[in-house]
Coordinates of C-alpha atoms and ligand atoms in Angstrom, one line a residue:
M131 CA 112.5 146.4 24.6
V132 CA 115.5 144.3 23.7
G133 CA 117.0 146.6 21.0
R134 CA 118.7 145.4 17.9
E135 CA 121.5 147.9 18.4
K136 CA 122.7 145.8 21.4
P137 CA 124.5 142.5 20.8
F138 CA 121.7 140.1 21.0
M139 CA 121.3 136.3 21.0
D140 CA 123.7 134.5 18.8
E141 CA 123.4 131.0 17.4
G142 CA 126.0 129.9 20.0
N143 CA 123.7 130.6 22.9
L144 CA 120.8 128.8 21.2
E145 CA 123.1 125.8 20.4
H146 CA 124.3 125.8 24.0
I147 CA 120.8 125.6 25.4
R148 CA 119.8 122.9 22.8
R149 CA 122.7 120.7 23.8
W150 CA 122.2 121.3 27.5
F151 CA 118.5 120.4 27.2
V152 CA 119.2 117.1 25.5
G153 CA 121.8 116.1 28.1
Y154 CA 119.5 117.3 30.9
C155 CA 116.6 115.2 29.8
Q156 CA 118.8 112.2 29.6
T157 CA 119.7 112.5 33.3
F158 CA 116.0 111.7 34.0
Y159 CA 115.8 108.6 31.7
S160 CA 114.6 105.6 33.6
A161 CA 114.5 101.8 33.2
D162 CA 110.9 101.9 34.4
P163 CA 108.8 102.0 31.3
E164 CA 106.1 104.3 32.8
D165 CA 108.6 106.8 34.2
Q166 CA 110.5 106.8 30.9
R167 CA 107.3 107.3 28.9
N168 CA 106.4 110.3 31.1
I169 CA 109.8 111.9 30.7
L170 CA 109.8 111.3 26.9
L171 CA 106.4 112.9 26.7
K172 CA 107.7 116.1 28.3
E173 CA 110.8 116.0 26.1
E174 CA 108.7 115.6 22.9
H175 CA 106.3 118.2 24.1
T176 CA 109.2 120.7 24.5
H177 CA 110.4 120.1 20.9
R178 CA 106.9 120.6 19.6
V179 CA 106.4 123.8 21.5
C180 CA 109.7 124.9 19.9
A181 CA 108.3 124.2 16.4
N182 CA 105.0 126.0 17.3
I183 CA 106.8 129.1 18.7
I184 CA 109.0 129.3 15.6
R185 CA 106.0 129.1 13.3
I186 CA 104.0 131.7 15.3
G187 CA 107.1 134.0 15.6
A188 CA 108.0 133.7 11.9
E189 CA 104.4 134.6 11.0
E190 CA 104.7 137.6 13.4
G191 CA 107.8 138.7 11.3
L192 CA 110.4 138.2 14.1
D193 CA 113.9 138.4 12.9
D194 CA 116.4 135.5 13.4
E195 CA 117.6 136.8 16.7
R196 CA 114.2 137.1 18.2
L197 CA 113.2 133.8 16.8
Q198 CA 116.2 132.3 18.6
L199 CA 115.2 133.9 21.8
A200 CA 111.7 132.5 21.4
E201 CA 113.2 129.0 20.8
V202 CA 115.3 129.2 23.9
I203 CA 112.2 130.1 25.9
A204 CA 110.3 127.2 24.4
L205 CA 113.2 124.8 25.2
L206 CA 113.3 125.9 28.8
H207 CA 109.6 126.6 29.6
D208 CA 108.9 123.1 31.1
V209 CA 112.4 122.4 32.4
G210 CA 110.8 122.1 35.9
R211 CA 108.6 119.2 34.8
F212 CA 111.5 116.7 35.0
E213 CA 112.5 117.5 38.5
Q214 CA 108.8 117.7 39.5
Y215 CA 108.2 114.2 38.2
R216 CA 111.4 112.8 39.8
Q217 CA 110.4 114.1 43.2
Y218 CA 106.6 113.7 43.1
R219 CA 105.7 111.3 40.3
T220 CA 103.0 113.7 39.1
F221 CA 102.5 116.6 36.8
R222 CA 99.8 118.1 39.0
D223 CA 101.2 121.3 40.4
G224 CA 98.4 121.6 43.0
I225 CA 99.6 118.5 44.9
S226 CA 103.3 118.9 44.2
V227 CA 105.1 122.1 43.2
D228 CA 104.7 124.9 40.7
H229 CA 106.7 123.5 37.9
A230 CA 107.2 126.9 36.2
A231 CA 108.7 128.4 39.4
L232 CA 110.8 125.3 39.9
G233 CA 112.1 125.5 36.3
A234 CA 113.1 129.2 36.7
E235 CA 114.8 128.2 40.0
I236 CA 116.8 125.4 38.3
I237 CA 117.9 127.8 35.5
R238 CA 119.1 130.3 38.1
E239 CA 120.8 127.8 40.3
I240 CA 123.0 126.5 37.6
D241 CA 123.5 129.9 36.0
L242 CA 122.4 128.4 32.7
L243 CA 121.9 131.9 31.1
A244 CA 125.3 133.2 32.0
G245 CA 126.1 133.8 28.3
F246 CA 123.0 135.9 27.7
Y247 CA 122.6 139.7 28.1
P248 CA 120.7 140.8 31.3
L249 CA 117.7 141.9 29.3
E250 CA 117.4 138.6 27.5
R251 CA 117.9 136.7 30.8
D252 CA 115.0 138.7 32.3
V253 CA 112.7 138.0 29.3
I254 CA 113.6 134.2 29.5
H255 CA 113.1 134.0 33.3
H256 CA 109.8 135.9 33.2
A257 CA 108.5 133.6 30.4
V258 CA 109.5 130.4 32.1
E259 CA 108.3 131.4 35.5
S260 CA 104.9 132.7 34.4
H261 CA 104.1 130.5 31.4
N262 CA 101.5 128.6 33.4
V263 CA 99.7 131.4 35.3
F264 CA 96.0 131.6 34.9
V265 CA 96.1 135.1 33.5
V266 CA 99.2 137.1 32.4
P267 CA 100.2 139.5 35.2
K268 CA 99.8 143.2 34.4
R269 CA 103.3 143.9 35.5
F270 CA 104.8 142.4 32.4
Q271 CA 105.3 144.8 29.5
G272 CA 107.4 145.0 26.3
D273 CA 109.4 141.9 25.4
S274 CA 108.6 140.2 28.7
L275 CA 104.9 140.3 27.9
Y276 CA 105.4 139.5 24.2
F277 CA 107.6 136.4 24.6
L278 CA 105.4 135.2 27.5
Q279 CA 102.4 135.4 25.2
L280 CA 104.3 133.6 22.5
V281 CA 105.2 130.6 24.7
R282 CA 101.8 130.4 26.2
D283 CA 100.2 130.1 22.8
A284 CA 102.8 127.6 21.6
D285 CA 102.5 125.5 24.8
K286 CA 98.7 125.3 24.6
L287 CA 98.8 124.3 21.0
D288 CA 100.8 121.3 21.9
I289 CA 99.0 120.4 25.1
W290 CA 95.9 120.0 23.0
R291 CA 97.8 117.5 20.8
V292 CA 99.0 115.6 23.9
F293 CA 95.5 115.3 25.3
M294 CA 93.9 114.5 22.0
E295 CA 96.2 111.5 21.9
Y296 CA 95.5 110.7 25.5
Y297 CA 91.7 110.8 25.2
D298 CA 92.1 108.6 22.2
Q299 CA 93.7 105.8 24.2
T300 CA 91.8 103.2 26.2
G301 CA 91.8 103.3 29.9
E302 CA 94.6 100.8 30.2
E303 CA 96.9 102.6 27.7
R304 CA 96.4 105.9 29.4
S305 CA 99.0 107.3 31.8
A306 CA 97.2 108.4 34.9
V307 CA 99.9 111.0 35.3
V308 CA 98.9 112.7 32.0
G309 CA 95.3 112.8 33.0
L310 CA 96.2 114.4 36.3
D311 CA 94.3 111.6 38.0
F312 CA 90.9 113.1 37.3
P313 CA 88.1 110.5 37.6
D314 CA 86.7 109.7 34.1
L315 CA 83.0 110.2 35.2
P316 CA 80.2 111.6 33.0
E317 CA 79.6 114.8 35.1
C318 CA 80.5 118.3 34.0
S319 CA 80.5 121.0 36.6
P320 CA 77.8 123.7 35.9
E321 CA 80.2 126.4 37.1
I322 CA 82.8 125.5 34.4
L323 CA 80.1 125.1 31.7
D324 CA 78.8 128.6 32.5
K325 CA 82.2 130.2 32.3
I326 CA 83.0 128.6 29.0
T327 CA 79.6 129.4 27.5
N328 CA 80.2 133.1 28.5
G329 CA 83.6 133.1 26.8
E330 CA 85.6 133.0 30.0
L331 CA 88.6 130.9 31.2
A332 CA 87.9 128.3 33.9
R333 CA 90.4 127.5 36.6
L334 CA 91.9 124.0 36.9
S335 CA 91.4 124.1 40.7
V336 CA 87.6 123.8 40.2
A337 CA 87.8 120.7 38.0
K338 CA 86.4 117.6 39.6
T339 CA 86.2 115.2 36.6
L340 CA 88.1 114.4 33.5
N341 CA 85.2 116.1 31.5
D342 CA 85.8 119.2 33.6
F343 CA 89.4 119.1 32.7
K344 CA 88.6 118.7 29.0
L345 CA 86.2 121.7 29.1
I346 CA 88.9 123.8 30.8
Q347 CA 91.3 122.8 28.1
L348 CA 88.8 124.0 25.4
S349 CA 88.5 127.3 27.3
W350 CA 92.1 128.0 26.7
V351 CA 91.3 129.3 23.2
Y352 CA 90.1 132.4 25.0
D353 CA 93.6 133.0 26.2
L354 CA 95.4 132.8 22.8
T355 CA 97.0 135.9 21.6
F356 CA 98.4 135.6 18.0
P357 CA 96.4 135.2 14.8
E358 CA 98.6 132.4 13.7
S359 CA 97.8 130.4 16.8
F360 CA 94.1 130.6 15.9
R361 CA 94.9 129.4 12.4
M362 CA 96.8 126.5 13.9
V363 CA 93.8 125.6 16.1
A364 CA 91.6 125.7 13.0
E365 CA 93.9 123.6 10.8
R366 CA 94.6 120.9 13.4
E367 CA 92.0 118.5 14.7
H368 CA 93.0 118.6 18.3
V369 CA 90.5 120.9 19.8
R370 CA 87.6 119.5 17.8
A371 CA 88.7 116.0 18.7
I372 CA 88.8 116.8 22.5
A373 CA 85.3 118.3 22.1
A374 CA 84.0 115.2 20.4
T375 CA 84.8 113.1 23.5
L376 CA 82.5 115.1 25.7
P377 CA 79.0 113.9 26.6
D378 CA 76.1 114.9 24.4
L379 CA 74.2 117.2 26.6
P380 CA 72.6 120.5 25.7
E381 CA 74.7 122.5 28.2
V382 CA 77.9 120.9 27.0
R383 CA 77.0 121.6 23.4
R384 CA 76.4 125.3 24.2
A385 CA 79.8 125.6 25.8
V386 CA 81.5 123.8 22.9
E387 CA 79.7 126.0 20.4
A388 CA 80.9 129.1 22.3
V389 CA 84.5 127.9 22.0
F390 CA 84.1 127.0 18.3
D391 CA 82.4 130.3 17.5
F392 CA 85.3 132.2 19.2
V393 CA 87.9 130.4 17.0
A394 CA 85.8 130.9 13.9
G395 CA 85.5 134.6 14.7
K396 CA 89.3 134.9 15.0
T397 CA 90.1 133.0 11.8
S398 CA 87.1 134.1 9.7
Q399 CA 86.8 130.5 8.8
H400 CA 84.1 128.0 9.7
F401 CA 85.2 126.0 12.7
G402 CA 82.6 123.4 12.9
I403 CA 81.3 120.8 15.1
P404 CA 83.2 117.6 14.3
R405 CA 81.4 115.1 12.1
D406 CA 81.2 112.6 14.9
F407 CA 79.8 115.0 17.5
P408 CA 77.7 114.3 19.4
E409 CA 79.2 111.2 20.7
T410 CA 78.5 109.7 24.1
P411 CA 81.6 108.1 25.5
Ligands
LIG671 FE1 104.4 124.0 31.6

């Protein structure tokens, strides 16, 4: 564990990373409106993940130093997205590069964490490098595990926001890059529906349609760790709104109900089917 008796994060380190991040994003700004939109989307996502992690961390009772460490992790978690987009014009790791590994590599290459203590550096590297893995590797313990779980929750909470807005747009307004180029077809894969109905996560690699992708996003509630994260799911409309865009089929309804029941169980609040569900797109 990163002990309090050791000199820990100070405001200077956090400020340094905040300033660096702003300047780093600007190096990817583009005159092309579509490229600029995609870069700004990731920049805004990062700031919202910061806000989420601070809220979850504060509710967890983290002291200022640990909250600052959490914010640094949130600021850096998607740093690889910018270079991924510049090189490949996609956010789909499967056809380009693992953006989390790339981010960790960038941080190491420029020695961005030189002002941090070795234990903090390890915690930050682990969290950035593994924030997108399907399940948290068993090898992580202590603070590496804790801060990784924090950023995974904070990240998911904002990804739901990004996609709720995306699904709300018409075909023409949508950025194909955000939708990972999945075809917007009515089909849902039975394999994915089964997993979600059984309370299991489904892998992105098996998704064939945009509906599959939506279902996989709903299944992420099964991976949340912190009570505050569930409260945030319940108080925001994002997950319900994504569910409301799925086709009205009995098997889809069963899967969605499993997701909603899970959230309701974690918050001891009703997490209901949205008023406009079912809705056939
Ligand atoms: Fe990410």
